Tab-separated table of C-alpha atoms and ligand atoms in Angstrom:
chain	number	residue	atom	x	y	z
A	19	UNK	CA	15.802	-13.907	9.525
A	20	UNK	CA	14.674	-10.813	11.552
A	21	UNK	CA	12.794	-8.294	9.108
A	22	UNK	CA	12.175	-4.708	10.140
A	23	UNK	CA	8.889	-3.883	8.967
A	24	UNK	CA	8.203	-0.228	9.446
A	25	UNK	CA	4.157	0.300	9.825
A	26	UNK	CA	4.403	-3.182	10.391
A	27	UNK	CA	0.422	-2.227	12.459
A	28	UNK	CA	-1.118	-0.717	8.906
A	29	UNK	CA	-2.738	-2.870	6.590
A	30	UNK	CA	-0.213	-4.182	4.076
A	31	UNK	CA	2.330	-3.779	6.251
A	32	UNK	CA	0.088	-6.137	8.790
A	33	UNK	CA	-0.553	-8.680	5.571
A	34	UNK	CA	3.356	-8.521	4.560
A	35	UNK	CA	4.555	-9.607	8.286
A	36	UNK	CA	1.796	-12.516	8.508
A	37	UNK	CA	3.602	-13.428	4.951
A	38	UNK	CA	7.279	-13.454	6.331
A	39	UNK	CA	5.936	-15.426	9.778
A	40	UNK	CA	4.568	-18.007	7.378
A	41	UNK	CA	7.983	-17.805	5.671
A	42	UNK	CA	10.184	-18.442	8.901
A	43	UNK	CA	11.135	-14.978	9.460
A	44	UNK	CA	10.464	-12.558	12.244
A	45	UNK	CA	8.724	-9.397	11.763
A	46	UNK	CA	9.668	-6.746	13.822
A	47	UNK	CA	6.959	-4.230	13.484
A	48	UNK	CA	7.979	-0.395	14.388
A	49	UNK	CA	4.995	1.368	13.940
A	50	UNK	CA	3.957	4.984	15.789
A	51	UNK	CA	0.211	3.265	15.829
A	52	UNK	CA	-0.515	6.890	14.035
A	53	UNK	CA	-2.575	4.839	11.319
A	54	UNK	CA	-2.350	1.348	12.169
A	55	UNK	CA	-3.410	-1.008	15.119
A	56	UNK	CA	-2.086	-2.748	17.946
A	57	UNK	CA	-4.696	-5.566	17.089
A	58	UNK	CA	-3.338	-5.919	13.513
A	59	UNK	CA	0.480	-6.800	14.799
A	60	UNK	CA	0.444	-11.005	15.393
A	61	UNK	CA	3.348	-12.320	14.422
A	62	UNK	CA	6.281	-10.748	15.674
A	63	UNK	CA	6.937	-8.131	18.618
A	64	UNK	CA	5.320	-4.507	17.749
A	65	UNK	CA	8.211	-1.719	18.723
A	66	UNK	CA	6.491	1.509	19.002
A	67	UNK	CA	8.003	4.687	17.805
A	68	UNK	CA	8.093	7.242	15.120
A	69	UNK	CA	10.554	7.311	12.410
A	70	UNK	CA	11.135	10.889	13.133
A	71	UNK	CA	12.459	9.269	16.642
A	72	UNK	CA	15.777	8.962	15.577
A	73	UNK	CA	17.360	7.427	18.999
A	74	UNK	CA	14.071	5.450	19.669
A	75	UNK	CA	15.036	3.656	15.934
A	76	UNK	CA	18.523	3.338	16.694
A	77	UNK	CA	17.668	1.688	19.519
A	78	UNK	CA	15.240	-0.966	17.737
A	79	UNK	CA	17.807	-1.897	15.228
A	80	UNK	CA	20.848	-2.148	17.439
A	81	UNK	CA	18.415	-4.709	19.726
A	82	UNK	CA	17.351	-6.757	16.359
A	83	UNK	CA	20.250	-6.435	14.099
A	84	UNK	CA	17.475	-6.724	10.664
A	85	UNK	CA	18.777	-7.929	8.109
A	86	UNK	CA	16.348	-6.576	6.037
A	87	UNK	CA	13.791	-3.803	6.103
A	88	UNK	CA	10.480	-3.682	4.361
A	89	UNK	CA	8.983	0.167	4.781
A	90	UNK	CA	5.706	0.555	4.805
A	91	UNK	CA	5.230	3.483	7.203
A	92	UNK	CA	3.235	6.390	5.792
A	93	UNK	CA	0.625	8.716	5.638
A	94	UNK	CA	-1.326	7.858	2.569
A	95	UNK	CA	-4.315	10.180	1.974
A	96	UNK	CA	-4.402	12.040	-1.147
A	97	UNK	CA	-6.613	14.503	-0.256
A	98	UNK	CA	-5.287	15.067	3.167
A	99	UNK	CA	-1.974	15.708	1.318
A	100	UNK	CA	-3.041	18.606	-0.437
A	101	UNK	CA	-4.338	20.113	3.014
A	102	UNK	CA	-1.545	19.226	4.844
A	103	UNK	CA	1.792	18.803	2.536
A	104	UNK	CA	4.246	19.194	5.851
A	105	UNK	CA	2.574	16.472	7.858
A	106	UNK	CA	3.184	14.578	4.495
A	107	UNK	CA	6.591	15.992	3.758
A	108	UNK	CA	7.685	15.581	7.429
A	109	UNK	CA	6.552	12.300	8.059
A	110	UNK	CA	6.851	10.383	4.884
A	111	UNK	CA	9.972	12.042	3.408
A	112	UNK	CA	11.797	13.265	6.475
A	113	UNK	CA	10.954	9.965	8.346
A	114	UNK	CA	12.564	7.942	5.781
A	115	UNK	CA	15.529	10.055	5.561
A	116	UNK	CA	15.931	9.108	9.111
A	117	UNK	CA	15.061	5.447	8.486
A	118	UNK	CA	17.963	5.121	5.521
A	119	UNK	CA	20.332	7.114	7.431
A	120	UNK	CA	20.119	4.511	10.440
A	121	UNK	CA	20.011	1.440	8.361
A	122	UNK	CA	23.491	2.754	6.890
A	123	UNK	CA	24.805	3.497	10.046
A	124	UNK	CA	24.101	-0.352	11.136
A	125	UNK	CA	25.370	-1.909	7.929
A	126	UNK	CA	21.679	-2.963	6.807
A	127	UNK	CA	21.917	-3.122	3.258
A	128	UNK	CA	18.217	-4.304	1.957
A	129	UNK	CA	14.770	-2.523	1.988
A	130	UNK	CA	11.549	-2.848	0.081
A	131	UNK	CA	9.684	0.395	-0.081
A	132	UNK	CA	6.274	0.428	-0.484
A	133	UNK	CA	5.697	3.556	-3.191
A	134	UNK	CA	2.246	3.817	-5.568
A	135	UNK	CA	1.203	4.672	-8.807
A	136	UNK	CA	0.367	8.180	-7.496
A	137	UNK	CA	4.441	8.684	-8.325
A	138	UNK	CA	3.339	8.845	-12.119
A	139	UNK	CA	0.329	11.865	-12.149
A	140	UNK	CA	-1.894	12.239	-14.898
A	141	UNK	CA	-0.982	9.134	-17.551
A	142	UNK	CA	0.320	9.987	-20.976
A	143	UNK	CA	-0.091	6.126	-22.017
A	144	UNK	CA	-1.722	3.482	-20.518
A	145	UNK	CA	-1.471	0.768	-18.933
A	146	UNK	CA	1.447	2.658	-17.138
A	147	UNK	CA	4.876	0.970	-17.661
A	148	UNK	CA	8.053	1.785	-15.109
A	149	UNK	CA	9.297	3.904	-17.788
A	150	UNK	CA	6.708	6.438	-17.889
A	151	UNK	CA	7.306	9.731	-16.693
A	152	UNK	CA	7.032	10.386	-13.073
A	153	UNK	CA	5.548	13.838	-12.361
A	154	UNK	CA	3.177	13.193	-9.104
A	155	UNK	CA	0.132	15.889	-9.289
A	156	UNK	CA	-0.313	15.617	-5.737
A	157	UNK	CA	2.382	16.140	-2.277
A	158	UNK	CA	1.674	12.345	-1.274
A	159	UNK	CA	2.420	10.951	-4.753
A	160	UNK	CA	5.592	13.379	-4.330
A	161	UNK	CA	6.518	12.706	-1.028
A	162	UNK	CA	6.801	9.128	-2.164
A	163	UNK	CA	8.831	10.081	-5.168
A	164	UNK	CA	11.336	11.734	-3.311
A	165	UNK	CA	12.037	8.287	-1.423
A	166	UNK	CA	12.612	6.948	-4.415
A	167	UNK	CA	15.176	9.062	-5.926
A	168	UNK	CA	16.748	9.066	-1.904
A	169	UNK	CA	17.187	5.290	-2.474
A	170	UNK	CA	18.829	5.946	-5.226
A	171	UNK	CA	21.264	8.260	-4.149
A	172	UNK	CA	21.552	6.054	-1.360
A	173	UNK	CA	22.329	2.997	-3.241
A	174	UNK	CA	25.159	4.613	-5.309
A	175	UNK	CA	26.726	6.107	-2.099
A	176	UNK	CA	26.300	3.638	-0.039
A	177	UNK	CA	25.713	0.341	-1.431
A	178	UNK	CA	21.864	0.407	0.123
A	179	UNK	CA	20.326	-1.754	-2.102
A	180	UNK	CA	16.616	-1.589	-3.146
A	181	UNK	CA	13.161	-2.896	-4.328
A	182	UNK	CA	10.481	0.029	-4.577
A	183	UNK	CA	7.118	-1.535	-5.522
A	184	UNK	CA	4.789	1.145	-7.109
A	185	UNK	CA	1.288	-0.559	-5.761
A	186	UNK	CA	-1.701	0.539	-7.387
A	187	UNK	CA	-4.995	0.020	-5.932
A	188	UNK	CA	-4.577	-2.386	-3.097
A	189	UNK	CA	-7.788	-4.404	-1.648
A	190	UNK	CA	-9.228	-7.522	-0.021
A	191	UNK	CA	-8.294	-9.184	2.760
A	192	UNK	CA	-6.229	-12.251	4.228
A	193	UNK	CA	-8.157	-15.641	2.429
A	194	UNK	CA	-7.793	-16.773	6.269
A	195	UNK	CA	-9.652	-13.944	7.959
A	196	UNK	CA	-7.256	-12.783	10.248
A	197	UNK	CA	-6.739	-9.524	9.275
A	198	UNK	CA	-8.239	-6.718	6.631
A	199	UNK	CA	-8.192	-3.778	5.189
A	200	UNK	CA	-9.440	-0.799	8.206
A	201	UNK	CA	-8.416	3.002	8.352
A	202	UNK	CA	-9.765	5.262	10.299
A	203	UNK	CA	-10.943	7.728	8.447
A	204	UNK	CA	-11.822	5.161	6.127
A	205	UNK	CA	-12.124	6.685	2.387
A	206	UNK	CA	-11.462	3.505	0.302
A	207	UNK	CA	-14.195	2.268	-2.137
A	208	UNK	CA	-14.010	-1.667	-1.260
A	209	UNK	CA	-14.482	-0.860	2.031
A	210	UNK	CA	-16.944	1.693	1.516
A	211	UNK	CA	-18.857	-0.260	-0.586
A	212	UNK	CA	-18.935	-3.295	2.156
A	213	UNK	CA	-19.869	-0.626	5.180
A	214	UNK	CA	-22.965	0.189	2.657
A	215	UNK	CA	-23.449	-3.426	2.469
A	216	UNK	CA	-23.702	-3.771	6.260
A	217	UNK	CA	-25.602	-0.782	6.510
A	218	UNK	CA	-22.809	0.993	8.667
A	219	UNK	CA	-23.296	3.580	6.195
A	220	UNK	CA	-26.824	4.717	4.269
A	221	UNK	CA	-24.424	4.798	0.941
A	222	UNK	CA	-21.702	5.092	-1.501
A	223	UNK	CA	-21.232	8.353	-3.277
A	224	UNK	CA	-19.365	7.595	-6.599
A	225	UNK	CA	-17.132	10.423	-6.934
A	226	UNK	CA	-17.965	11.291	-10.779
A	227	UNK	CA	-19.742	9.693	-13.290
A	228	UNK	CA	-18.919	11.793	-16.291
A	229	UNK	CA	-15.721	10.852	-16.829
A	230	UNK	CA	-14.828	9.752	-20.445
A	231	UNK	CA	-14.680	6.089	-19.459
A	232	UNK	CA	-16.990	3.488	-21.040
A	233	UNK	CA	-19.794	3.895	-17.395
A	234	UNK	CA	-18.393	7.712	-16.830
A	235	UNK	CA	-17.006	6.438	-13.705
A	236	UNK	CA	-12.924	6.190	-12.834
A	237	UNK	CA	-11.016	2.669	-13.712
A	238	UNK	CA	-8.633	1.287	-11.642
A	239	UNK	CA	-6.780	-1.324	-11.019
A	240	UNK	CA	-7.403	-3.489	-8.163
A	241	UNK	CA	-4.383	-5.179	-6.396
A	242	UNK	CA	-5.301	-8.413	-3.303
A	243	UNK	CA	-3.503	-7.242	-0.616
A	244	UNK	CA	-1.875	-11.026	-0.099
A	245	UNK	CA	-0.877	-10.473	-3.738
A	246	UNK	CA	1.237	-7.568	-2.772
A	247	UNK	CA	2.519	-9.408	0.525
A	248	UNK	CA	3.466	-12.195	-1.678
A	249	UNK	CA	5.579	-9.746	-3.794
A	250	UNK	CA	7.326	-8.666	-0.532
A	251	UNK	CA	8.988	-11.550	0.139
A	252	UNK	CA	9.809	-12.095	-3.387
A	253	UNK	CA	11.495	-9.188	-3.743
A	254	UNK	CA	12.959	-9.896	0.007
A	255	UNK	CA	14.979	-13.254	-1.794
A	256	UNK	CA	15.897	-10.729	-4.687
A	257	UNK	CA	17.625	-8.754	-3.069
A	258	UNK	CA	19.140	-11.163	-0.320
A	259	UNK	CA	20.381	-13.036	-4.182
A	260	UNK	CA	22.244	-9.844	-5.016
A	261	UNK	CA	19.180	-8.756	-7.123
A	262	UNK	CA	20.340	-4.784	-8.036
A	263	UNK	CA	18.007	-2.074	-6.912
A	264	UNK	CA	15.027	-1.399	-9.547
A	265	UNK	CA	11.398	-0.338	-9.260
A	266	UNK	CA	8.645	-2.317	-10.505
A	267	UNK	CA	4.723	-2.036	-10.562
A	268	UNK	CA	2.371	-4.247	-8.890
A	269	UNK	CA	-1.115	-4.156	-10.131
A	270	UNK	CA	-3.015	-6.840	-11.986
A	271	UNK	CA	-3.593	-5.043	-15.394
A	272	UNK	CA	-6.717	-4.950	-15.315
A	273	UNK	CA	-9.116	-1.904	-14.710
A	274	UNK	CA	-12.721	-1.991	-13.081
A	275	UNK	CA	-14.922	1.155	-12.788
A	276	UNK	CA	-16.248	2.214	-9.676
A	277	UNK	CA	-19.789	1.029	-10.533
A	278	UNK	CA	-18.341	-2.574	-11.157
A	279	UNK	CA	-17.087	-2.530	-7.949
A	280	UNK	CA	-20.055	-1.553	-6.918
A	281	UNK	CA	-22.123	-3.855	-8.661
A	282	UNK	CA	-19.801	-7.011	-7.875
A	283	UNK	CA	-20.143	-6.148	-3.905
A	284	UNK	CA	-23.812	-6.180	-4.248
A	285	UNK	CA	-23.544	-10.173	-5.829
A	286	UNK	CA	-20.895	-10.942	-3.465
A	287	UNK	CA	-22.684	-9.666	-0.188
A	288	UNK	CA	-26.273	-10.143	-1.856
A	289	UNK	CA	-27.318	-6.934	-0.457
A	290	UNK	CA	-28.447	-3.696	-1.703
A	291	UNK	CA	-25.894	-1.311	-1.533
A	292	UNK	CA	-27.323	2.429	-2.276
A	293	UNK	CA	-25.472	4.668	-4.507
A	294	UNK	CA	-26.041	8.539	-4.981
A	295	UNK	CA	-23.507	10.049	-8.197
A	296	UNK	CA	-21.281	13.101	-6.411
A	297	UNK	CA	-18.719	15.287	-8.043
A	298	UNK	CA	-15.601	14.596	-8.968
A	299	UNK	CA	-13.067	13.922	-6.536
A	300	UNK	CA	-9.964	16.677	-6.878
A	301	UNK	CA	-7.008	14.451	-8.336
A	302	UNK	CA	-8.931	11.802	-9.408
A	303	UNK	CA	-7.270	10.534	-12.834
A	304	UNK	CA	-10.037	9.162	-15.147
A	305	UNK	CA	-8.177	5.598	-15.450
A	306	UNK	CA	-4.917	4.122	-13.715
A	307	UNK	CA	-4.060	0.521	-14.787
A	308	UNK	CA	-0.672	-0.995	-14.799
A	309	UNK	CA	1.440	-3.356	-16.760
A	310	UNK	CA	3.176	-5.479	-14.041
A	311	UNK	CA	4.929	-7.709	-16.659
A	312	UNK	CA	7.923	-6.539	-15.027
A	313	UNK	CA	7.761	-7.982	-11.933
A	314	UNK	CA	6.820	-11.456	-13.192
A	315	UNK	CA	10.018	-11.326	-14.952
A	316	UNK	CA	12.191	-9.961	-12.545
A	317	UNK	CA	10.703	-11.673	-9.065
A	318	UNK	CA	8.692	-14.642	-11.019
A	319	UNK	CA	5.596	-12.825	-9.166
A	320	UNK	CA	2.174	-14.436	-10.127
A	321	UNK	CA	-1.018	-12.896	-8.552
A	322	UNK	CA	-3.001	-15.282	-6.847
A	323	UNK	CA	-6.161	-13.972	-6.342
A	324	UNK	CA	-6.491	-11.412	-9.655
A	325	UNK	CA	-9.986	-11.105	-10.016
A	326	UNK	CA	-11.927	-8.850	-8.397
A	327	UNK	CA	-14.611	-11.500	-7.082
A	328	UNK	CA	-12.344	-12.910	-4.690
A	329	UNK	CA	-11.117	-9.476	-3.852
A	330	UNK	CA	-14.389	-8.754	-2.999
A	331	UNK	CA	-15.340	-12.166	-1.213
A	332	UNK	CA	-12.069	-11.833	1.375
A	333	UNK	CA	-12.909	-8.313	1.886
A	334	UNK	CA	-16.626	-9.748	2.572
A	335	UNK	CA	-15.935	-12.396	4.710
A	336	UNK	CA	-13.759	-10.026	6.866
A	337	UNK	CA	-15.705	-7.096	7.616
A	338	UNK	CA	-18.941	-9.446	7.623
A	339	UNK	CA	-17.361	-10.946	10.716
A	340	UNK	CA	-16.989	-7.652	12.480
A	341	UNK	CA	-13.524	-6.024	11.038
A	342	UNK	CA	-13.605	-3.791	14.374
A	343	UNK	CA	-10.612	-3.896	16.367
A	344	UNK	CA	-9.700	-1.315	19.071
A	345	UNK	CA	-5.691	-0.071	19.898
B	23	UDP	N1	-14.417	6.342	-4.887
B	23	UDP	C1	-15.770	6.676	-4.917
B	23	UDP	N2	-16.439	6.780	-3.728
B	23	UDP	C2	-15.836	6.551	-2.517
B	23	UDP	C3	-14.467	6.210	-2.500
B	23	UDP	C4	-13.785	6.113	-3.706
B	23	UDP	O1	-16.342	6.890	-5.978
B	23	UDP	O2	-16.502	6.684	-1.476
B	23	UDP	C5	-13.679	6.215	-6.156
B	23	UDP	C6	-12.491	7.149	-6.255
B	23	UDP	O3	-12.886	8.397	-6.783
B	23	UDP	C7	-11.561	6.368	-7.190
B	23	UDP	C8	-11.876	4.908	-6.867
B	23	UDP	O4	-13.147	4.916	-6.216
B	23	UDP	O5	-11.908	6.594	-8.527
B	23	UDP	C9	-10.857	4.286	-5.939
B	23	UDP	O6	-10.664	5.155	-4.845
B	23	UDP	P1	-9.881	4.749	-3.537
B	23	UDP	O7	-9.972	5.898	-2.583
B	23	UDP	O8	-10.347	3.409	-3.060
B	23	UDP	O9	-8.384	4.546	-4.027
B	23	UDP	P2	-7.384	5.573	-4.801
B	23	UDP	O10	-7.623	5.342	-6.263
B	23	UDP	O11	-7.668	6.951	-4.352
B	23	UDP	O12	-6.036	5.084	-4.372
């Protein structure tokens, strides 16, 4: 089966399409290389082109004929978010506006949207369930909301139907080595923490460490990236089974503080990794940790790789072995 994967060049996007290649399908990566990296697209042909590029799209889907779309493409920076809400607003919402209205257009009836945890804000009850209220305290966590609610309306207009998987803290890297996690700017803590590790960086700030958490530092929940691939194509089958469009969480319900990240990449790379406490990072939640009982009920979806060790140890073994690739 030929599978659109839009930011096929990013990083779960890249992990998804090695997951459907392994599968027997054929990733078709369309990807504007904004974010991502030629280097990163293996296993199917890379398309370039925005998602804004309406005829450019048109073009890509006529030539394939998908018969399912997985939508990764995004910008994805919090911070940069609140700087910048049109690039954000333009390119994530008005992009996939573009994306659904072409996929309608061409009788494509099946996408998996990549959304986050950012769609819920500031938690009233934790760990967060689908059902909690979604009121996004930032324009990226709303930009991804508002694809939401268009797949939706999408679905009940036009029989579009859906899978949008609400990621939380996505990390590690493929268990094979081929790929990894790599953004330019990079502002994750895993691969922060390794950089430190490798002395590409003197340190790590930790963004707060008087939050009321048991260390004062923020929990979250860390997600292995080949975890959330694997829930791709399970959600792929769903929805290929007649499976009707739902959201569900993906995270591995359990939370680790910054300095346990911290600390675990230090026994992992045994190597000092130094530390200096900064403020708080602007809309930072103290703690974000899901219940993704959900999606083992409704895809049968079992993490692999749940603790953060081997998160850690892929991650590792990656960027130990020079994560650097060029466009
Ligand atoms: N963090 C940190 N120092 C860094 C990068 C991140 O203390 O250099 C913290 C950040 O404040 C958050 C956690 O690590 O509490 C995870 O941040 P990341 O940017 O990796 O993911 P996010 O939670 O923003 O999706």
């Amino acid at each position: 089966m030929q599978v659109l994967v839009t930011g096929g060049a990013g990083y779960i996007g890249s992990h998804a399409c090695k997951a459907l290649a392994r599968a027997g399908h054929l990733p078709v990566t369309y990807d504007n290389l904004s974010r991502g990296f030629r280097s990163a697209v293996r296993w199917g042909p890379l398309e370039e082109g925005d998602l804004n590029d309406r005829k450019r799209l048109e073009a890509v889907v006529a030539r394939y004929r998908p018969e399912a779309v997985m939508h990764f493409a995004a910008l994805s920076y919090v911070g940069e978010s609140v700087a910048e809400p049109a690039l954000y607003y333009r390119n994530n919402v008005a992009g996939s506006l573009t994306l659904l209205e072409v996929l309608v257009r061409h009788g494509v009836h099946h996408l998996v949207f990549s959304s986050t945890c950012a769609t819920y804000g500031n938690p009233r009850q934790l760990p967060l369930r689908e059902d909690h209220p979604q009121e996004p305290i930032n324009p990226y966590g709303a930009s991804k909301l508002m694809i939401e609610r268009m797949l939706r309306d999408f679905g009940a207009a036009y029989g579009l139907r859906s899978l949008s998987l609400r990621y939380f803290n996505a990390a590690g890297a493929d268990p094979d080595g081929e790929i990894g996690e790599m953004h330019d700017p990079e502002t994750h803590l895993v691969p922060i923490a390794l950089q430190a590790a490798l002395g590409q960086r003197e340190k790590i700030q930790v963004f707060g460490d008087d939050y009321d958490t048991p260390d004062g530092s923020c929990i979250r929940d860390y997600i292995h990236v080949t975890d959330l691939a694997d829930a791709h194509l399970l959600a792929l089958d769903y929805l290929r089974g007649g499976g009707a469009s739902t959201h569900l969480n993906l995270g591995s319900g359990h939370g680790h503080s910054v300095f346990e990240v911290i600390d675990e990449a230090r026994r992992v790379t045994g190597r000092p990794i130094a530390m200096e406490i900064a403020p708080r990072r602007p809309g930072d939640p103290p703690v974000l940790t899901a219940t993704a009982a959900r999606a083992r009920e409704v895809l049968g979806w079992q993490p692999r790789h749940p603790e953060l060790a081997a998160i850690l140890e892929h991650a590792w073994a990656w960027h130990k072995n020079g994560s650097r690739a060029s466009n």
